[in-house]
PDB file of C-alpha atoms in Angstrom:
ATOM      1  CA  TYR A 680     193.085  75.079 163.385  1.00  0.00           C
ATOM      2  CA  VAL A 681     192.586  72.087 165.592  1.00  0.00           C
ATOM      3  CA  VAL A 682     192.475  74.510 168.607  1.00  0.00           C
ATOM      4  CA  GLY A 683     189.948  76.631 166.909  1.00  0.00           C
ATOM      5  CA  TYR A 684     187.857  73.562 165.929  1.00  0.00           C
ATOM      6  CA  ALA A 685     187.519  72.273 169.495  1.00  0.00           C
ATOM      7  CA  PHE A 686     186.475  75.791 170.889  1.00  0.00           C
ATOM      8  CA  PRO A 687     183.301  75.875 169.724  1.00  0.00           C
ATOM      9  CA  TRP A 688     181.967  72.463 171.244  1.00  0.00           C
ATOM     10  CA  LEU A 689     183.213  74.026 174.496  1.00  0.00           C
ATOM     11  CA  LEU A 690     180.465  76.781 174.291  1.00  0.00           C
ATOM     12  CA  LEU A 691     177.509  74.446 171.774  1.00  0.00           C
ATOM     13  CA  LYS A 692     175.544  72.284 173.199  1.00  0.00           C
ATOM     14  CA  SER A 693     174.532  68.820 170.965  1.00  0.00           C
ATOM     15  CA  PRO A 694     170.995  68.557 169.383  1.00  0.00           C
ATOM     16  CA  PHE A 695     170.177  65.888 171.981  1.00  0.00           C
ATOM     17  CA  ARG A 696     170.720  68.474 175.179  1.00  0.00           C
ATOM     18  CA  GLY A 697     169.661  71.360 173.346  1.00  0.00           C
ATOM     19  CA  ALA A 698     165.955  70.054 173.216  1.00  0.00           C
ATOM     20  CA  GLN A 699     166.006  68.719 176.881  1.00  0.00           C
ATOM     21  CA  SER A 700     164.751  72.175 178.102  1.00  0.00           C
ATOM     22  CA  ILE A 701     162.177  72.194 175.990  1.00  0.00           C
ATOM     23  CA  LEU A 702     161.038  68.454 176.580  1.00  0.00           C
ATOM     24  CA  TYR A 703     160.856  69.164 180.248  1.00  0.00           C
ATOM     25  CA  ALA A 704     158.645  72.576 179.947  1.00  0.00           C
ATOM     26  CA  ALA A 705     156.525  69.927 177.525  1.00  0.00           C
ATOM     27  CA  MET A 706     155.966  66.997 179.526  1.00  0.00           C
ATOM     28  CA  GLU A 707     156.495  67.997 183.388  1.00  0.00           C
ATOM     29  CA  SER A 708     153.186  68.140 184.696  1.00  0.00           C
ATOM     30  CA  SER A 709     153.480  70.201 187.347  1.00  0.00           C
ATOM     31  CA  LEU A 710     154.540  73.472 184.493  1.00  0.00           C
ATOM     32  CA  ALA A 711     150.860  72.194 183.387  1.00  0.00           C
ATOM     33  CA  VAL A 712     149.260  73.893 186.437  1.00  0.00           C
ATOM     34  CA  GLY A 713     148.889  77.239 187.680  1.00  0.00           C
ATOM     35  CA  HIS A 714     150.374  80.592 185.842  1.00  0.00           C
ATOM     36  CA  GLY A 715     152.426  80.726 182.795  1.00  0.00           C
ATOM     37  CA  GLY A 716     154.912  82.485 181.662  1.00  0.00           C
ATOM     38  CA  ARG A 717     157.671  80.727 183.447  1.00  0.00           C
ATOM     39  CA  LEU A 718     161.226  80.500 181.721  1.00  0.00           C
ATOM     40  CA  ILE A 719     163.222  77.385 181.970  1.00  0.00           C
ATOM     41  CA  LYS A 720     167.131  76.902 181.950  1.00  0.00           C
ATOM     42  CA  GLU A 721     168.762  73.796 181.946  1.00  0.00           C
ATOM     43  CA  CYS A 722     165.505  71.795 182.615  1.00  0.00           C
ATOM     44  CA  MET A 723     165.069  74.004 185.601  1.00  0.00           C
ATOM     45  CA  GLU A 724     162.792  77.043 186.492  1.00  0.00           C
ATOM     46  CA  VAL A 725     164.656  79.873 186.696  1.00  0.00           C
ATOM     47  CA  ASP A 726     163.229  83.899 188.027  1.00  0.00           C
ATOM     48  CA  PHE A 727     163.808  86.431 185.436  1.00  0.00           C
ATOM     49  CA  ALA A 728     166.568  88.461 185.318  1.00  0.00           C
ATOM     50  CA  ARG A 729     164.524  91.566 185.356  1.00  0.00           C
ATOM     51  CA  SER A 730     162.020  92.586 187.971  1.00  0.00           C
ATOM     52  CA  ASP A 731     159.137  94.320 185.995  1.00  0.00           C
ATOM     53  CA  VAL A 732     158.275  91.035 184.262  1.00  0.00           C
ATOM     54  CA  ARG A 733     155.650  90.525 186.413  1.00  0.00           C
ATOM     55  CA  ASP A 734     154.857  94.199 187.371  1.00  0.00           C
ATOM     56  CA  ASP A 735     151.579  95.085 186.477  1.00  0.00           C
ATOM     57  CA  GLU A 736     151.762  98.632 186.075  1.00  0.00           C
ATOM     58  CA  VAL A 737     154.762  97.963 183.724  1.00  0.00           C
ATOM     59  CA  ALA A 738     152.544  95.457 181.739  1.00  0.00           C
ATOM     60  CA  LYS A 739     149.514  97.994 181.861  1.00  0.00           C
ATOM     61  CA  LYS A 740     151.694 100.374 179.994  1.00  0.00           C
ATOM     62  CA  LEU A 741     153.084  97.810 177.304  1.00  0.00           C
ATOM     63  CA  TRP A 742     149.466  96.880 176.363  1.00  0.00           C
ATOM     64  CA  GLU A 743     148.734 100.884 176.143  1.00  0.00           C
ATOM     65  CA  GLU A 744     151.261 101.579 174.025  1.00  0.00           C
ATOM     66  CA  SER A 745     151.291  98.271 172.248  1.00  0.00           C
ATOM     67  CA  ASP A 746     147.496  99.667 171.299  1.00  0.00           C
ATOM     68  CA  ALA A 747     148.111 103.035 170.447  1.00  0.00           C
ATOM     69  CA  LEU A 748     150.947 101.725 167.956  1.00  0.00           C
ATOM     70  CA  ILE A 749     148.733  99.350 166.442  1.00  0.00           C
ATOM     71  CA  GLU A 750     146.194 102.306 166.231  1.00  0.00           C
ATOM     72  CA  ARG A 751     148.385 104.392 164.821  1.00  0.00           C
ATOM     73  CA  THR A 752     149.969 101.939 162.115  1.00  0.00           C
ATOM     74  CA  GLU A 753     146.454 100.614 160.730  1.00  0.00           C
ATOM     75  CA  LYS A 754     145.429 104.434 160.406  1.00  0.00           C
ATOM     76  CA  ALA A 755     147.900 105.269 158.490  1.00  0.00           C
ATOM     77  CA  SER A 756     147.647 102.208 156.046  1.00  0.00           C
ATOM     78  CA  ALA A 757     144.263 102.684 155.554  1.00  0.00           C
ATOM     79  CA  LYS A 758     144.921 106.431 154.640  1.00  0.00           C
ATOM     80  CA  ALA A 759     147.326 104.585 152.312  1.00  0.00           C
ATOM     81  CA  ARG A 760     145.287 102.092 150.732  1.00  0.00           C
ATOM     82  CA  ALA A 761     142.318 105.035 150.236  1.00  0.00           C
ATOM     83  CA  ALA A 762     145.063 107.071 148.222  1.00  0.00           C
ATOM     84  CA  GLU A 763     145.900 103.994 146.652  1.00  0.00           C
ATOM     85  CA  LYS A 764     142.287 102.936 145.586  1.00  0.00           C
ATOM     86  CA  ALA A 765     141.632 106.899 145.040  1.00  0.00           C
ATOM     87  CA  ALA A 766     144.752 106.777 142.408  1.00  0.00           C
ATOM     88  CA  LYS A 767     143.699 103.422 140.469  1.00  0.00           C
ATOM     89  CA  ASP A 768     140.036 104.769 140.624  1.00  0.00           C
ATOM     90  CA  LYS A 769     141.568 107.914 138.733  1.00  0.00           C
ATOM     91  CA  ASP A 770     143.452 105.764 136.278  1.00  0.00           C
ATOM     92  CA  ASP A 771     140.537 103.797 135.341  1.00  0.00           C
ATOM     93  CA  GLU A 772     138.124 106.495 134.949  1.00  0.00           C
ATOM     94  CA  LYS A 773     140.630 108.326 132.278  1.00  0.00           C
ATOM     95  CA  LYS A 774     141.030 104.662 130.762  1.00  0.00           C
ATOM     96  CA  LYS A 775     137.536 104.727 130.288  1.00  0.00           C
ATOM     97  CA  GLU A 776     137.232 108.380 128.935  1.00  0.00           C
ATOM     98  CA  GLN A 777     139.926 107.427 126.344  1.00  0.00           C
ATOM     99  CA  GLU A 778     138.407 104.535 125.055  1.00  0.00           C
ATOM    100  CA  LYS A 779     135.011 106.337 124.715  1.00  0.00           C
ATOM    101  CA  ILE A 780     137.022 109.209 122.913  1.00  0.00           C
ATOM    102  CA  GLU A 781     138.794 106.485 120.481  1.00  0.00           C
ATOM    103  CA  GLU A 782     135.074 104.788 120.369  1.00  0.00           C
ATOM    104  CA  ILE A 783     133.816 108.128 118.658  1.00  0.00           C
ATOM    105  CA  GLU A 784     136.740 108.714 116.731  1.00  0.00           C
ATOM    106  CA  GLY A 785     136.064 105.436 115.072  1.00  0.00           C
ATOM    107  CA  LEU A 786     132.152 106.183 114.835  1.00  0.00           C
ATOM    108  CA  VAL A 787     133.260 109.776 112.684  1.00  0.00           C
ATOM    109  CA  ASP A 788     135.976 108.114 110.883  1.00  0.00           C
ATOM    110  CA  THR A 789     133.496 105.627 109.798  1.00  0.00           C
ATOM    111  CA  ILE A 790     131.153 108.141 109.013  1.00  0.00           C
ATOM    112  CA  ARG A 791     133.367 110.540 107.037  1.00  0.00           C
ATOM    113  CA  LYS A 792     134.455 107.350 105.178  1.00  0.00           C
ATOM    114  CA  GLY A 793     130.906 106.561 104.242  1.00  0.00           C
ATOM    115  CA  LYS A 794     130.525 109.586 103.143  1.00  0.00           C
ATOM    116  CA  GLN A 795     133.218 110.449 100.632  1.00  0.00           C
ATOM    117  CA  LYS A 796     132.309 107.140  99.097  1.00  0.00           C
ATOM    118  CA  GLN A 797     128.714 108.535  98.494  1.00  0.00           C
TER     119      GLN A 797
END
């Protein structure tokens, strides 16, 4: 139990140490100039592990595929909204028709009662 309690402290950082890289990135003046998209680890700028991160062709392909995915999703959502609206309109139409029928039946009943009293 004691060994298990001490083991996480070897792998985890304190809140103070964990915040250092964020504070460094926010306050270091040399990081404010130039291009963005830098990786800060342990208060140092490090290179990305993958080379395609800075590849313009990969970025362009990602942008186009993301744009196509968003377009497909928006079209599907628009169709779903239109179908939902059509169903709601149809339901509202049925309710109005039912109200008209009930109103007419009420008038007919009133007329019948009036004729029966005469």
